[in-house]
Amino acid sequence: MAGFSHMTGTYDPQNIFARILRDEIPCKVFFESRHSLAFYDISPAAPMHLLVIPRGAYRNIYEFTQQASAEEILDFWQSVNIVAEKAGLTSAGFRLIANTGPDSGQEVPHFHVHLLGGAALGPLLPRT
Ligand code: AMP
């Protein structure tokens, strides 16, 4: 995203996940908790591809870990576990990805974890 830095700048309240959280645009909700929301990725990269986000305004894992309350952090990671269980992925396994900053290709500047599964996912990244 142009101008986005994970070290400087401020949270963009118009990012797409902020708009989802304000119910300005729809999403397919999978799970909700007090501080977190899980929904289906609009462009799935695996048979099961969910996004888990905190409701709070944090751009990335640094901000989330440094600025969120202990209650929000606990709620978030418990939600990730619940989502994996609810999706039936705990036996076969799954992958979590948290893109952070420009080199990762992070598109949406609101902290999120991708939860991917439902098939053998192959190597983590193509080898260069
Ligand atoms: P990242 O590159 O880690 O920022 O991932 C952003 C993810 O958000 C991508 O996998 C997109 O497919 C997904 N995405 C973008 N817009 C929406 C939307 N409106 N609803 C659900 N997922 C979305």
mmCIF file of N, CA and C and ligand atoms in Angstrom:
data_model
loop_
_atom_site.group_PDB
_atom_site.id
_atom_site.type_symbol
_atom_site.label_atom_id
_atom_site.label_comp_id
_atom_site.label_asym_id
_atom_site.label_seq_id
_atom_site.Cartn_x
_atom_site.Cartn_y
_atom_site.Cartn_z
ATOM 1 N N MET A 1 0.859 -1.197 0.000
ATOM 2 C CA MET A 1 0.000 0.000 0.000
ATOM 3 C C MET A 1 0.888 1.237 0.000
ATOM 4 N N ALA A 2 0.602 2.164 -0.891
ATOM 5 C CA ALA A 2 1.443 3.348 -1.034
ATOM 6 C C ALA A 2 1.503 4.136 0.269
ATOM 7 N N GLY A 3 2.692 4.528 0.645
ATOM 8 C CA GLY A 3 2.846 5.372 1.826
ATOM 9 C C GLY A 3 2.732 4.628 3.139
ATOM 10 N N PHE A 4 2.459 3.319 3.095
ATOM 11 C CA PHE A 4 2.297 2.603 4.352
ATOM 12 C C PHE A 4 3.653 2.210 4.915
ATOM 13 N N SER A 5 3.863 2.539 6.168
ATOM 14 C CA SER A 5 5.048 2.050 6.860
ATOM 15 C C SER A 5 4.592 1.441 8.166
ATOM 16 N N HIS A 6 5.163 0.297 8.509
ATOM 17 C CA HIS A 6 4.739 -0.327 9.760
ATOM 18 C C HIS A 6 5.447 0.308 10.953
ATOM 19 N N MET A 7 6.385 1.218 10.697
ATOM 20 C CA MET A 7 7.098 1.860 11.805
ATOM 21 C C MET A 7 6.648 3.300 12.035
ATOM 22 N N THR A 8 6.142 3.972 10.997
ATOM 23 C CA THR A 8 5.733 5.373 11.135
ATOM 24 C C THR A 8 4.304 5.515 10.623
ATOM 25 N N GLY A 9 3.754 6.709 10.784
ATOM 26 C CA GLY A 9 2.416 6.977 10.280
ATOM 27 C C GLY A 9 1.349 6.559 11.274
ATOM 28 N N THR A 10 0.120 6.657 10.818
ATOM 29 C CA THR A 10 -1.017 6.388 11.700
ATOM 30 C C THR A 10 -1.985 5.417 11.037
ATOM 31 N N TYR A 11 -2.862 4.887 11.847
ATOM 32 C CA TYR A 11 -3.888 3.960 11.383
ATOM 33 C C TYR A 11 -4.835 4.657 10.408
ATOM 34 N N ASP A 12 -5.117 3.988 9.286
ATOM 35 C CA ASP A 12 -6.042 4.535 8.291
ATOM 36 C C ASP A 12 -7.450 4.007 8.571
ATOM 37 N N PRO A 13 -8.342 4.853 9.088
ATOM 38 C CA PRO A 13 -9.676 4.353 9.454
ATOM 39 C C PRO A 13 -10.535 3.983 8.250
ATOM 40 N N GLN A 14 -10.026 4.278 7.032
ATOM 41 C CA GLN A 14 -10.788 3.894 5.827
ATOM 42 C C GLN A 14 -10.330 2.556 5.254
ATOM 43 N N ASN A 15 -9.390 1.871 5.926
ATOM 44 C CA ASN A 15 -8.972 0.574 5.372
ATOM 45 C C ASN A 15 -10.154 -0.392 5.371
ATOM 46 N N ILE A 16 -10.059 -1.392 4.492
ATOM 47 C CA ILE A 16 -11.238 -2.226 4.216
ATOM 48 C C ILE A 16 -11.702 -3.005 5.448
ATOM 49 N N PHE A 17 -10.779 -3.403 6.313
ATOM 50 C CA PHE A 17 -11.208 -4.161 7.494
ATOM 51 C C PHE A 17 -11.867 -3.236 8.524
ATOM 52 N N ALA A 18 -11.406 -1.976 8.595
ATOM 53 C CA ALA A 18 -12.088 -1.007 9.469
ATOM 54 C C ALA A 18 -13.512 -0.804 8.986
ATOM 55 N N ARG A 19 -13.688 -0.780 7.681
ATOM 56 C CA ARG A 19 -15.036 -0.596 7.125
ATOM 57 C C ARG A 19 -15.894 -1.826 7.365
ATOM 58 N N ILE A 20 -15.303 -2.999 7.299
ATOM 59 C CA ILE A 20 -16.042 -4.224 7.652
ATOM 60 C C ILE A 20 -16.469 -4.172 9.115
ATOM 61 N N LEU A 21 -15.556 -3.749 9.982
ATOM 62 C CA LEU A 21 -15.881 -3.696 11.419
ATOM 63 C C LEU A 21 -17.000 -2.685 11.700
ATOM 64 N N ARG A 22 -17.097 -1.647 10.890
ATOM 65 C CA ARG A 22 -18.169 -0.647 11.076
ATOM 66 C C ARG A 22 -19.442 -1.036 10.319
ATOM 67 N N ASP A 23 -19.451 -2.251 9.716
ATOM 68 C CA ASP A 23 -20.605 -2.723 8.936
ATOM 69 C C ASP A 23 -20.888 -1.841 7.722
ATOM 70 N N GLU A 24 -19.857 -1.182 7.210
ATOM 71 C CA GLU A 24 -20.046 -0.364 6.012
ATOM 72 C C GLU A 24 -19.982 -1.209 4.748
ATOM 73 N N ILE A 25 -19.246 -2.317 4.822
ATOM 74 C CA ILE A 25 -19.238 -3.274 3.724
ATOM 75 C C ILE A 25 -19.408 -4.661 4.328
ATOM 76 N N PRO A 26 -20.013 -5.578 3.557
ATOM 77 C CA PRO A 26 -20.329 -6.893 4.122
ATOM 78 C C PRO A 26 -19.117 -7.816 4.162
ATOM 79 N N CYS A 27 -19.219 -8.822 4.991
ATOM 80 C CA CYS A 27 -18.259 -9.924 4.963
ATOM 81 C C CYS A 27 -19.026 -11.163 5.391
ATOM 82 N N LYS A 28 -18.434 -12.319 5.138
ATOM 83 C CA LYS A 28 -19.052 -13.580 5.550
ATOM 84 C C LYS A 28 -18.452 -13.961 6.898
ATOM 85 N N VAL A 29 -19.199 -13.650 7.947
ATOM 86 C CA VAL A 29 -18.682 -13.852 9.311
ATOM 87 C C VAL A 29 -18.594 -15.342 9.613
ATOM 88 N N PHE A 30 -17.478 -15.732 10.236
ATOM 89 C CA PHE A 30 -17.287 -17.125 10.657
ATOM 90 C C PHE A 30 -17.377 -17.243 12.163
ATOM 91 N N PHE A 31 -16.878 -16.232 12.869
ATOM 92 C CA PHE A 31 -16.858 -16.271 14.338
ATOM 93 C C PHE A 31 -16.694 -14.842 14.851
ATOM 94 N N GLU A 32 -17.363 -14.559 15.953
ATOM 95 C CA GLU A 32 -17.237 -13.237 16.576
ATOM 96 C C GLU A 32 -17.003 -13.394 18.056
ATOM 97 N N SER A 33 -16.191 -12.534 18.610
ATOM 98 C CA SER A 33 -16.021 -12.470 20.066
ATOM 99 C C SER A 33 -16.028 -10.994 20.454
ATOM 100 N N ARG A 34 -15.842 -10.752 21.722
ATOM 101 C CA ARG A 34 -15.904 -9.365 22.199
ATOM 102 C C ARG A 34 -14.889 -8.460 21.492
ATOM 103 N N HIS A 35 -13.680 -8.973 21.303
ATOM 104 C CA HIS A 35 -12.609 -8.119 20.772
ATOM 105 C C HIS A 35 -12.106 -8.539 19.393
ATOM 106 N N SER A 36 -12.681 -9.591 18.832
ATOM 107 C CA SER A 36 -12.143 -10.140 17.581
ATOM 108 C C SER A 36 -13.264 -10.537 16.630
ATOM 109 N N LEU A 37 -12.894 -10.630 15.363
ATOM 110 C CA LEU A 37 -13.839 -11.048 14.318
ATOM 111 C C LEU A 37 -13.093 -11.954 13.342
ATOM 112 N N ALA A 38 -13.750 -13.043 12.947
ATOM 113 C CA ALA A 38 -13.187 -13.924 11.923
ATOM 114 C C ALA A 38 -14.172 -13.999 10.766
ATOM 115 N N PHE A 39 -13.642 -13.919 9.545
ATOM 116 C CA PHE A 39 -14.490 -13.980 8.355
ATOM 117 C C PHE A 39 -13.715 -14.625 7.210
ATOM 118 N N TYR A 40 -14.463 -15.030 6.185
ATOM 119 C CA TYR A 40 -13.854 -15.696 5.036
ATOM 120 C C TYR A 40 -13.091 -14.682 4.187
ATOM 121 N N ASP A 41 -11.885 -15.074 3.757
ATOM 122 C CA ASP A 41 -11.145 -14.249 2.800
ATOM 123 C C ASP A 41 -11.908 -14.225 1.474
ATOM 124 N N ILE A 42 -12.014 -13.048 0.894
ATOM 125 C CA ILE A 42 -12.794 -12.882 -0.340
ATOM 126 C C ILE A 42 -12.106 -13.555 -1.538
ATOM 127 N N SER A 43 -10.833 -13.815 -1.425
ATOM 128 C CA SER A 43 -10.066 -14.414 -2.525
ATOM 129 C C SER A 43 -9.252 -15.585 -1.977
ATOM 130 N N PRO A 44 -9.929 -16.720 -1.706
ATOM 131 C CA PRO A 44 -9.277 -17.795 -0.945
ATOM 132 C C PRO A 44 -8.080 -18.413 -1.661
ATOM 133 N N ALA A 45 -7.032 -18.657 -0.874
ATOM 134 C CA ALA A 45 -5.811 -19.275 -1.388
ATOM 135 C C ALA A 45 -5.717 -20.729 -0.967
ATOM 136 N N ALA A 46 -6.748 -21.256 -0.306
ATOM 137 C CA ALA A 46 -6.800 -22.650 0.144
ATOM 138 C C ALA A 46 -8.274 -22.994 0.319
ATOM 139 N N PRO A 47 -8.617 -24.298 0.401
ATOM 140 C CA PRO A 47 -10.033 -24.661 0.560
ATOM 141 C C PRO A 47 -10.686 -23.969 1.760
ATOM 142 N N MET A 48 -9.927 -23.784 2.832
ATOM 143 C CA MET A 48 -10.414 -22.998 3.968
ATOM 144 C C MET A 48 -9.447 -21.840 4.173
ATOM 145 N N HIS A 49 -9.935 -20.647 4.008
ATOM 146 C CA HIS A 49 -9.075 -19.454 4.150
ATOM 147 C C HIS A 49 -9.870 -18.402 4.912
ATOM 148 N N LEU A 50 -9.521 -18.254 6.177
ATOM 149 C CA LEU A 50 -10.213 -17.317 7.062
ATOM 150 C C LEU A 50 -9.255 -16.227 7.504
ATOM 151 N N LEU A 51 -9.807 -15.085 7.846
ATOM 152 C CA LEU A 51 -9.032 -13.980 8.415
ATOM 153 C C LEU A 51 -9.537 -13.733 9.821
ATOM 154 N N VAL A 52 -8.620 -13.583 10.745
ATOM 155 C CA VAL A 52 -8.986 -13.238 12.122
ATOM 156 C C VAL A 52 -8.390 -11.869 12.411
ATOM 157 N N ILE A 53 -9.222 -10.946 12.882
ATOM 158 C CA ILE A 53 -8.762 -9.577 13.144
ATOM 159 C C ILE A 53 -9.227 -9.117 14.525
ATOM 160 N N PRO A 54 -8.444 -8.267 15.159
ATOM 161 C CA PRO A 54 -8.944 -7.620 16.373
ATOM 162 C C PRO A 54 -9.902 -6.492 15.979
ATOM 163 N N ARG A 55 -10.832 -6.182 16.845
ATOM 164 C CA ARG A 55 -11.741 -5.064 16.566
ATOM 165 C C ARG A 55 -11.035 -3.716 16.748
ATOM 166 N N GLY A 56 -9.973 -3.705 17.533
ATOM 167 C CA GLY A 56 -9.228 -2.473 17.800
ATOM 168 C C GLY A 56 -8.403 -2.052 16.593
ATOM 169 N N ALA A 57 -8.014 -0.765 16.580
ATOM 170 C CA ALA A 57 -7.311 -0.160 15.445
ATOM 171 C C ALA A 57 -5.805 -0.340 15.593
ATOM 172 N N TYR A 58 -5.296 -1.467 15.098
ATOM 173 C CA TYR A 58 -3.859 -1.758 15.127
ATOM 174 C C TYR A 58 -3.430 -2.128 13.724
ATOM 175 N N ARG A 59 -2.344 -1.550 13.239
ATOM 176 C CA ARG A 59 -1.958 -1.773 11.847
ATOM 177 C C ARG A 59 -1.242 -3.085 11.622
ATOM 178 N N ASN A 60 -0.614 -3.598 12.648
ATOM 179 C CA ASN A 60 0.226 -4.775 12.445
ATOM 180 C C ASN A 60 0.516 -5.421 13.798
ATOM 181 N N ILE A 61 1.260 -6.507 13.779
ATOM 182 C CA ILE A 61 1.476 -7.280 15.003
ATOM 183 C C ILE A 61 2.281 -6.480 16.034
ATOM 184 N N TYR A 62 3.138 -5.569 15.571
ATOM 185 C CA TYR A 62 3.877 -4.738 16.530
ATOM 186 C C TYR A 62 2.917 -3.879 17.335
ATOM 187 N N GLU A 63 2.078 -3.154 16.607
ATOM 188 C CA GLU A 63 1.142 -2.271 17.305
ATOM 189 C C GLU A 63 0.203 -3.065 18.192
ATOM 190 N N PHE A 64 -0.248 -4.206 17.673
ATOM 191 C CA PHE A 64 -1.184 -5.010 18.461
ATOM 192 C C PHE A 64 -0.525 -5.467 19.759
ATOM 193 N N THR A 65 0.666 -5.997 19.651
ATOM 194 C CA THR A 65 1.341 -6.534 20.840
ATOM 195 C C THR A 65 1.720 -5.430 21.819
ATOM 196 N N GLN A 66 2.102 -4.271 21.278
ATOM 197 C CA GLN A 66 2.577 -3.191 22.152
ATOM 198 C C GLN A 66 1.455 -2.329 22.709
ATOM 199 N N GLN A 67 0.344 -2.231 21.975
ATOM 200 C CA GLN A 67 -0.685 -1.261 22.364
ATOM 201 C C GLN A 67 -1.994 -1.870 22.837
ATOM 202 N N ALA A 68 -2.287 -3.082 22.429
ATOM 203 C CA ALA A 68 -3.559 -3.692 22.837
ATOM 204 C C ALA A 68 -3.489 -4.103 24.301
ATOM 205 N N SER A 69 -4.674 -4.193 24.919
ATOM 206 C CA SER A 69 -4.729 -4.649 26.304
ATOM 207 C C SER A 69 -4.500 -6.157 26.356
ATOM 208 N N ALA A 70 -4.138 -6.623 27.543
ATOM 209 C CA ALA A 70 -3.956 -8.070 27.729
ATOM 210 C C ALA A 70 -5.246 -8.811 27.390
ATOM 211 N N GLU A 71 -6.368 -8.215 27.724
ATOM 212 C CA GLU A 71 -7.662 -8.856 27.436
ATOM 213 C C GLU A 71 -7.880 -8.993 25.923
ATOM 214 N N GLU A 72 -7.538 -7.949 25.179
ATOM 215 C CA GLU A 72 -7.684 -8.018 23.715
ATOM 216 C C GLU A 72 -6.746 -9.061 23.116
ATOM 217 N N ILE A 73 -5.522 -9.099 23.618
ATOM 218 C CA ILE A 73 -4.540 -10.046 23.073
ATOM 219 C C ILE A 73 -4.967 -11.478 23.368
ATOM 220 N N LEU A 74 -5.420 -11.717 24.589
ATOM 221 C CA LEU A 74 -5.894 -13.056 24.949
ATOM 222 C C LEU A 74 -7.100 -13.430 24.100
ATOM 223 N N ASP A 75 -8.024 -12.513 23.979
ATOM 224 C CA ASP A 75 -9.241 -12.766 23.186
ATOM 225 C C ASP A 75 -8.861 -13.113 21.748
ATOM 226 N N PHE A 76 -7.891 -12.379 21.188
ATOM 227 C CA PHE A 76 -7.502 -12.612 19.795
ATOM 228 C C PHE A 76 -6.959 -14.022 19.607
ATOM 229 N N TRP A 77 -5.984 -14.404 20.435
ATOM 230 C CA TRP A 77 -5.357 -15.718 20.213
ATOM 231 C C TRP A 77 -6.289 -16.858 20.592
ATOM 232 N N GLN A 78 -7.144 -16.636 21.569
ATOM 233 C CA GLN A 78 -8.165 -17.649 21.855
ATOM 234 C C GLN A 78 -9.120 -17.776 20.668
ATOM 235 N N SER A 79 -9.444 -16.667 20.031
ATOM 236 C CA SER A 79 -10.323 -16.698 18.857
ATOM 237 C C SER A 79 -9.669 -17.478 17.720
ATOM 238 N N VAL A 80 -8.376 -17.282 17.524
ATOM 239 C CA VAL A 80 -7.676 -18.055 16.486
ATOM 240 C C VAL A 80 -7.832 -19.549 16.767
ATOM 241 N N ASN A 81 -7.657 -19.949 18.022
ATOM 242 C CA ASN A 81 -7.809 -21.362 18.370
ATOM 243 C C ASN A 81 -9.231 -21.851 18.136
ATOM 244 N N ILE A 82 -10.199 -21.070 18.554
ATOM 245 C CA ILE A 82 -11.608 -21.457 18.384
ATOM 246 C C ILE A 82 -11.933 -21.589 16.901
ATOM 247 N N VAL A 83 -11.448 -20.650 16.116
ATOM 248 C CA VAL A 83 -11.712 -20.681 14.672
ATOM 249 C C VAL A 83 -11.111 -21.945 14.050
ATOM 250 N N ALA A 84 -9.895 -22.294 14.428
ATOM 251 C CA ALA A 84 -9.268 -23.506 13.889
ATOM 252 C C ALA A 84 -10.091 -24.738 14.260
ATOM 253 N N GLU A 85 -10.575 -24.768 15.488
ATOM 254 C CA GLU A 85 -11.403 -25.907 15.934
ATOM 255 C C GLU A 85 -12.728 -25.932 15.181
ATOM 256 N N LYS A 86 -13.372 -24.781 15.122
ATOM 257 C CA LYS A 86 -14.690 -24.675 14.472
ATOM 258 C C LYS A 86 -14.588 -25.019 12.980
ATOM 259 N N ALA A 87 -13.458 -24.724 12.371
ATOM 260 C CA ALA A 87 -13.237 -25.036 10.955
ATOM 261 C C ALA A 87 -12.830 -26.500 10.760
ATOM 262 N N GLY A 88 -12.641 -27.229 11.856
ATOM 263 C CA GLY A 88 -12.306 -28.648 11.772
ATOM 264 C C GLY A 88 -10.883 -28.913 11.323
ATOM 265 N N LEU A 89 -9.984 -27.988 11.631
ATOM 266 C CA LEU A 89 -8.625 -28.077 11.094
ATOM 267 C C LEU A 89 -7.588 -28.552 12.102
ATOM 268 N N THR A 90 -7.987 -28.819 13.330
ATOM 269 C CA THR A 90 -6.958 -29.077 14.341
ATOM 270 C C THR A 90 -6.259 -30.424 14.141
ATOM 271 N N SER A 91 -6.947 -31.415 13.562
ATOM 272 C CA SER A 91 -6.281 -32.713 13.344
ATOM 273 C C SER A 91 -5.380 -32.666 12.115
ATOM 274 N N ALA A 92 -5.930 -32.224 11.007
ATOM 275 C CA ALA A 92 -5.157 -32.227 9.761
ATOM 276 C C ALA A 92 -4.094 -31.126 9.759
ATOM 277 N N GLY A 93 -4.363 -30.063 10.499
ATOM 278 C CA GLY A 93 -3.398 -28.971 10.583
ATOM 279 C C GLY A 93 -3.799 -27.769 9.738
ATOM 280 N N PHE A 94 -3.077 -26.716 9.928
ATOM 281 C CA PHE A 94 -3.382 -25.452 9.248
ATOM 282 C C PHE A 94 -2.153 -24.565 9.318
ATOM 283 N N ARG A 95 -2.223 -23.438 8.633
ATOM 284 C CA ARG A 95 -1.107 -22.488 8.613
ATOM 285 C C ARG A 95 -1.626 -21.095 8.983
ATOM 286 N N LEU A 96 -0.858 -20.406 9.817
ATOM 287 C CA LEU A 96 -1.149 -19.011 10.144
ATOM 288 C C LEU A 96 -0.132 -18.124 9.448
ATOM 289 N N ILE A 97 -0.613 -17.036 8.865
ATOM 290 C CA ILE A 97 0.274 -16.055 8.234
ATOM 291 C C ILE A 97 -0.147 -14.665 8.704
ATOM 292 N N ALA A 98 0.826 -13.873 9.117
ATOM 293 C CA ALA A 98 0.552 -12.481 9.489
ATOM 294 C C ALA A 98 1.496 -11.587 8.687
ATOM 295 N N ASN A 99 1.070 -11.183 7.505
ATOM 296 C CA ASN A 99 1.894 -10.284 6.699
ATOM 297 C C ASN A 99 2.069 -8.962 7.430
ATOM 298 N N THR A 100 3.293 -8.463 7.401
ATOM 299 C CA THR A 100 3.633 -7.264 8.184
ATOM 300 C C THR A 100 4.558 -6.378 7.374
ATOM 301 N N GLY A 101 4.007 -5.277 6.882
ATOM 302 C CA GLY A 101 4.851 -4.304 6.198
ATOM 303 C C GLY A 101 5.133 -4.632 4.742
ATOM 304 N N PRO A 102 5.852 -3.723 4.071
ATOM 305 C CA PRO A 102 5.997 -3.779 2.616
ATOM 306 C C PRO A 102 6.583 -5.074 2.066
ATOM 307 N N ASP A 103 7.652 -5.585 2.640
ATOM 308 C CA ASP A 103 8.274 -6.781 2.063
ATOM 309 C C ASP A 103 7.338 -7.991 2.119
ATOM 310 N N SER A 104 6.413 -7.989 3.038
ATOM 311 C CA SER A 104 5.491 -9.123 3.168
ATOM 312 C C SER A 104 4.373 -9.057 2.143
ATOM 313 N N GLY A 105 4.194 -7.865 1.539
ATOM 314 C CA GLY A 105 3.059 -7.683 0.632
ATOM 315 C C GLY A 105 1.756 -7.407 1.361
ATOM 316 N N GLN A 106 1.829 -7.000 2.624
ATOM 317 C CA GLN A 106 0.608 -6.678 3.383
ATOM 318 C C GLN A 106 -0.221 -5.651 2.620
ATOM 319 N N GLU A 107 -1.458 -6.030 2.311
ATOM 320 C CA GLU A 107 -2.330 -5.142 1.534
ATOM 321 C C GLU A 107 -3.237 -4.317 2.427
ATOM 322 N N VAL A 108 -3.709 -4.919 3.484
ATOM 323 C CA VAL A 108 -4.685 -4.233 4.340
ATOM 324 C C VAL A 108 -4.003 -3.855 5.655
ATOM 325 N N PRO A 109 -3.904 -2.532 5.934
ATOM 326 C CA PRO A 109 -3.152 -2.097 7.114
ATOM 327 C C PRO A 109 -3.973 -2.134 8.404
ATOM 328 N N HIS A 110 -4.585 -3.284 8.637
ATOM 329 C CA HIS A 110 -5.250 -3.574 9.915
ATOM 330 C C HIS A 110 -4.773 -4.973 10.280
ATOM 331 N N PHE A 111 -4.202 -5.145 11.470
ATOM 332 C CA PHE A 111 -3.610 -6.430 11.850
ATOM 333 C C PHE A 111 -4.582 -7.579 11.593
ATOM 334 N N HIS A 112 -4.078 -8.614 10.950
ATOM 335 C CA HIS A 112 -4.895 -9.804 10.693
ATOM 336 C C HIS A 112 -4.000 -11.016 10.565
ATOM 337 N N VAL A 113 -4.591 -12.144 10.907
ATOM 338 C CA VAL A 113 -3.941 -13.429 10.703
ATOM 339 C C VAL A 113 -4.752 -14.193 9.667
ATOM 340 N N HIS A 114 -4.050 -14.707 8.659
ATOM 341 C CA HIS A 114 -4.674 -15.641 7.722
ATOM 342 C C HIS A 114 -4.624 -17.021 8.344
ATOM 343 N N LEU A 115 -5.721 -17.747 8.308
ATOM 344 C CA LEU A 115 -5.750 -19.138 8.757
ATOM 345 C C LEU A 115 -6.126 -19.980 7.538
ATOM 346 N N LEU A 116 -5.174 -20.797 7.119
ATOM 347 C CA LEU A 116 -5.328 -21.551 5.874
ATOM 348 C C LEU A 116 -5.268 -23.042 6.143
ATOM 349 N N GLY A 117 -6.123 -23.798 5.462
ATOM 350 C CA GLY A 117 -6.100 -25.246 5.626
ATOM 351 C C GLY A 117 -7.095 -25.904 4.695
ATOM 352 N N GLY A 118 -7.396 -27.164 5.000
ATOM 353 C CA GLY A 118 -8.354 -27.921 4.199
ATOM 354 C C GLY A 118 -7.703 -28.735 3.104
ATOM 355 N N ALA A 119 -6.391 -28.642 2.976
ATOM 356 C CA ALA A 119 -5.622 -29.431 2.011
ATOM 357 C C ALA A 119 -4.156 -29.309 2.401
ATOM 358 N N ALA A 120 -3.336 -30.219 1.872
ATOM 359 C CA ALA A 120 -1.895 -30.079 2.097
ATOM 360 C C ALA A 120 -1.449 -28.783 1.419
ATOM 361 N N LEU A 121 -0.803 -27.919 2.165
ATOM 362 C CA LEU A 121 -0.525 -26.565 1.685
ATOM 363 C C LEU A 121 0.816 -26.426 0.965
ATOM 364 N N GLY A 122 1.631 -27.448 1.026
ATOM 365 C CA GLY A 122 2.909 -27.367 0.324
ATOM 366 C C GLY A 122 3.920 -26.544 1.092
ATOM 367 N N PRO A 123 5.030 -26.221 0.434
ATOM 368 C CA PRO A 123 6.082 -25.479 1.128
ATOM 369 C C PRO A 123 5.630 -24.084 1.517
ATOM 370 N N LEU A 124 6.285 -23.553 2.526
ATOM 371 C CA LEU A 124 5.902 -22.231 3.038
ATOM 372 C C LEU A 124 5.961 -21.170 1.955
ATOM 373 N N LEU A 125 7.066 -21.166 1.211
ATOM 374 C CA LEU A 125 7.259 -20.194 0.143
ATOM 375 C C LEU A 125 7.993 -20.879 -1.001
ATOM 376 N N PRO A 126 7.813 -20.394 -2.238
ATOM 377 C CA PRO A 126 8.647 -20.920 -3.312
ATOM 378 C C PRO A 126 10.112 -20.629 -3.012
ATOM 379 N N ARG A 127 10.968 -21.619 -3.283
ATOM 380 C CA ARG A 127 12.412 -21.403 -3.060
ATOM 381 C C ARG A 127 12.976 -20.581 -4.194
ATOM 382 N N THR A 128 13.806 -19.616 -3.860
ATOM 383 C CA THR A 128 14.376 -18.772 -4.919
ATOM 384 C C THR A 128 15.709 -19.332 -5.378
HETATM 385 P P1 AMP B 1 -2.718 -9.128 3.314
HETATM 386 O O1 AMP B 1 -2.043 -9.143 1.984
HETATM 387 O O2 AMP B 1 -2.069 -10.002 4.348
HETATM 388 O O3 AMP B 1 -2.972 -7.723 3.798
HETATM 389 O O4 AMP B 1 -4.129 -9.816 3.090
HETATM 390 C C1 AMP B 1 -5.322 -9.130 2.874
HETATM 391 C C2 AMP B 1 -6.372 -10.167 2.543
HETATM 392 O O5 AMP B 1 -7.639 -9.548 2.622
HETATM 393 C C3 AMP B 1 -6.260 -10.751 1.121
HETATM 394 O O6 AMP B 1 -6.091 -12.165 1.212
HETATM 395 C C4 AMP B 1 -7.599 -10.377 0.474
HETATM 396 O O7 AMP B 1 -8.103 -11.385 -0.356
HETATM 397 C C5 AMP B 1 -8.480 -10.132 1.684
HETATM 398 N N1 AMP B 1 -9.580 -9.216 1.463
HETATM 399 C C6 AMP B 1 -9.529 -7.992 0.890
HETATM 400 N N2 AMP B 1 -10.737 -7.423 0.899
HETATM 401 C C7 AMP B 1 -11.573 -8.294 1.519
HETATM 402 C C8 AMP B 1 -12.958 -8.293 1.838
HETATM 403 N N3 AMP B 1 -13.753 -7.258 1.515
HETATM 404 N N4 AMP B 1 -13.475 -9.361 2.479
HETATM 405 C C9 AMP B 1 -12.687 -10.410 2.797
HETATM 406 N N5 AMP B 1 -11.381 -10.476 2.525
HETATM 407 C C10 AMP B 1 -10.837 -9.439 1.887
#
